[in-house]
C-alpha angles and dihedrals in degrees: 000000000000092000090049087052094059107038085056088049089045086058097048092047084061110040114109085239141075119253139180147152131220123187115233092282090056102246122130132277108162138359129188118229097254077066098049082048092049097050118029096246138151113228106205073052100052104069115101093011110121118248096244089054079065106038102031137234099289096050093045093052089052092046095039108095083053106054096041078050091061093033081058097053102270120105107232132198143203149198123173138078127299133203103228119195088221117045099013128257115340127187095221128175100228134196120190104200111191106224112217120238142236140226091253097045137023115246127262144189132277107208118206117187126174113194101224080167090133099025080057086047094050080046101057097044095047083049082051101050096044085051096056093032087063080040089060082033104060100028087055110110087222117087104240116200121171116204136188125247081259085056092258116159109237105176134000122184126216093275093057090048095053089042096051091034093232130125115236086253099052084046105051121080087010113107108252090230081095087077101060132059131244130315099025094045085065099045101034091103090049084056092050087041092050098047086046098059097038109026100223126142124228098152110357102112089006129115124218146154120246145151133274139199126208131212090267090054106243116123129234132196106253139180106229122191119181132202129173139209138171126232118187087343103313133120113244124182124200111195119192120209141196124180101232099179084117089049095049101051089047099057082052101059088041081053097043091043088046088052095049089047097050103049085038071055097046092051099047109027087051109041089116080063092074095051089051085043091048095050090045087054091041085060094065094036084056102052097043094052089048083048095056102037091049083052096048084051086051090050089045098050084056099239095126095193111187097202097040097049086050099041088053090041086056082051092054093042090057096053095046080055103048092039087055082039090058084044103051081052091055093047097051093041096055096033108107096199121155098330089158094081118073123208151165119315152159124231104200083059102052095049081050093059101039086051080052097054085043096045093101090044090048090046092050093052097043097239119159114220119217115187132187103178105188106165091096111175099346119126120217124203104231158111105289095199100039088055091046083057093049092051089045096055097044096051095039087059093045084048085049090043098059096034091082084043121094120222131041117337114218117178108189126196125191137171126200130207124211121166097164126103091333116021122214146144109241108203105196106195106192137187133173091223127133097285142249111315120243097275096064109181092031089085087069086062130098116274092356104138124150082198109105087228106035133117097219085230098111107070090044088042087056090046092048093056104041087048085052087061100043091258132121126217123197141179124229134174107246117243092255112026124310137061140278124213114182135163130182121219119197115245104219129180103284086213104067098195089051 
């Protein structure tokens, strides 16, 4: 019977638990050792001491209810804090037994308590930060939907329900190929399928600008970024979302205003250019007129020469040639045409165009052209049109700059080529003038000329354009005299879905 006694004691001294028993006037019997622990007590002290003696009288009023409930025959119990007199307030998950009696001796209680005072506390501020993460969540501007690796949507917060017009029940549970409008919605799981099996990106941290369909079923222009993360195991994907219809439209009237400013600028900043175009068509017109009249004086004076008449008739020809050549030129320079849509070019070939419109007004001013053309086969996605005016007006200042300037006028144009890190197409217009004036920067501001008869739009109007395109453009004082113009233009993939 002894060695029964103790191996049961031995197993209540050890139990994760506390555990006591009172007898039915509430005085002690027996304590584990976690409740010796708990509460500071002796145990060879503790027997026959009341239990509010130990706990104190706050505890024992919380706990109470519970153990009269046990001393009456229930079983209670109980799950809260309780404000102990030793070791301060604990949040316990407690159970009152009620201990049957014998003929001999009334009954008593057998008290369990399990101390879940930091489980509670890991529990409260994990409560805490999920609270103020959907705080964060559904206060974000961005629409945030988090979706399965079957594209099932997870998660939404109150952006992405206002934006899609849904409700979070309607949402969740439901593929998030319904956001989205044919054919993508179809093929959206071939896409997660796809990324899945091969691991390769095509939109995950990426973003990217794509089109959404709301629950009534009309589409809207948005702005989508995708991140990723695993959880036991299992793909999750969080896309964040932004409506840029706004955005959108307003890129398209600053397009539409830039294109209507640069041809108003083409038009008026470059009228000189006609009087230069008309003498170098007026070269060709010329000769070919002196060529047949002095064929038709050949006819007349009777000495039919057949390979003089055809040797003069091929004259005539070329410079036919050459004067439709100077005014398809004309035509496609001051067409305006669809100049909203960028597309592939090449640099090196549009400076050789535009050197080519200019080459009567570089001839009359004496001006001797360098170039070191170093774009080789890269294609560039741009307007075409807008760059040509940027070029134009670059070169034509330079021109203007050096024709007031004694000694020999050398206008140098280089491109440079980097496809490493950041990519980009550098354009260095140079001119051996007189130089930038003191305000330097100035000259990039509206209606700022140092030309007695300028508008001071053509500078601004460069800079607009080449922003418009993620460039920068700059101005520096060369090493010796003269200026230095340059802009860099970003080479993208020309193929946007790559």
């Amino acid at each position: 019977m002894e060695w029964q006694e103790n191996r049961l004691q031995l197993v209540l001294n050890n139990l994760p638990v506390l555990v006591a028993f009172l007898d039915n006037n509430l005085k002690y019997e027996f304590a584990n050792q976690l409740h010796h622990a708990w509460f500071g007590t002796d145990p060879d002290l503790l027997s026959g001491r009341h239990i509010r003696d130990v706990i104190g009288n706050e505890a024992y009023s919380a706990l109470e209810s519970h153990i009269e409930a046990a001393r009456s025959g229930e079983k209670s119990t109980f799950k809260g804090k309780v404000p102990y007199t030793h070791g301060g307030q604990r949040f316990i998950h407690g159970t009152a037994i009620p201990l049957p009696g014998t003929a001999a001796e009334d009954g008593g209680i057998m008290l369990l308590a399990t101390d879940l005072t930091e489980q509670k506390l890991m529990e409260d501020e994990l409560d805490t930060a999920t609270l103020r993460n959907q705080t964060v969540l559904d206060t974000a501007v961005d629409g945030i939907i988090t979706i399965d690796e079957k594209g099932i949507i997870q998660s939404c917060n109150k952006s992405a329900q206002m934006l899609f017009g849904y409700n979070a029940k309607e949402l969740i549970g439901q593929n998030v190929s319904i956001l989205m409008p044919s054919p993508h919605a179809e093929n959206h799981d071939n896409y997660l399928e796809r990324y899945l099996e091969t691991g390769v990106k095509r939109i995950i941290g990426i973003g990217r600008e794509v089109t959404g369909k709301r629950k009534d079923g009309s589409e809207f222009s948005m702005e989508l970024a995708v991140g990723e993360f695993t959880e036991d195991g299992r793909h999750f994907f969080t896309g964040f979302t932004r409506d840029i219809t706004d955005r959108k439209k307003a890129e398209y009237d600053a397009r539409t205003h830039l294109n209507e400013l640069a041809h108003i600028s083409r038009l008026n900043t470059n009228h000189h250019l006609a009087s230069n175009i008309s003498h170098e068509i007026n070269q060709p017109l010329t000769a070919i007129v002196t060529m047949a009249q002095a064929l038709l004086r050949n006819i007349h004076s009777g000495r039919n020469d057949p390979t003089l008449i055809e040797g003069t008739l091929e004259k005539i020809a070329r410079q036919g040639s050459r004067a439709s050549h100077i005014i398809q030129e004309i035509r496609q320079y001051y067409s305006k045409g669809d100049s909203g849509k960028p597309s592939p070019n090449n640099i090196d070939d549009i400076i050789t165009d535009v050197l080519l419109l200019l080459e009567h007004e570089v001839f009359q001013n004496n001006i001797k052209v360098e170039t070191d053309l170093n774009n080789g086969d890269t294609m560039i996605y741009i307007n075409r049109v807008q760059i040509e005016q940027v070029i134009l007006n670059l070169v034509q200042n330079a021109i203007e700059a050096m024709a007031g300037v004694e000694g020999e006028h050398i206008l140098s144009v280089k491109t440079t080529t980097t496809l490493q890190d950041y990519p980009y197409v550098e354009v260095s217009i140079m001119d051996n003038g007189p130089g930038l004036p003191e305000e330097g920067e100035e000259i990039f501001e509206h209606f700022f000329t140092t030309k007695q008869h300028g508008m001071g739009q053509g500078l601004p109007l460069c800079r607009s354009i080449i922003e418009a395109h993620g460039g920068t453009i700059k101005a520096s004082p060369r090493h010796s005299h003269g200026a230095i113009f340059s802009f860099v233009l970003p080479i993208e993939p020309i193929d946007s879905a790559a």
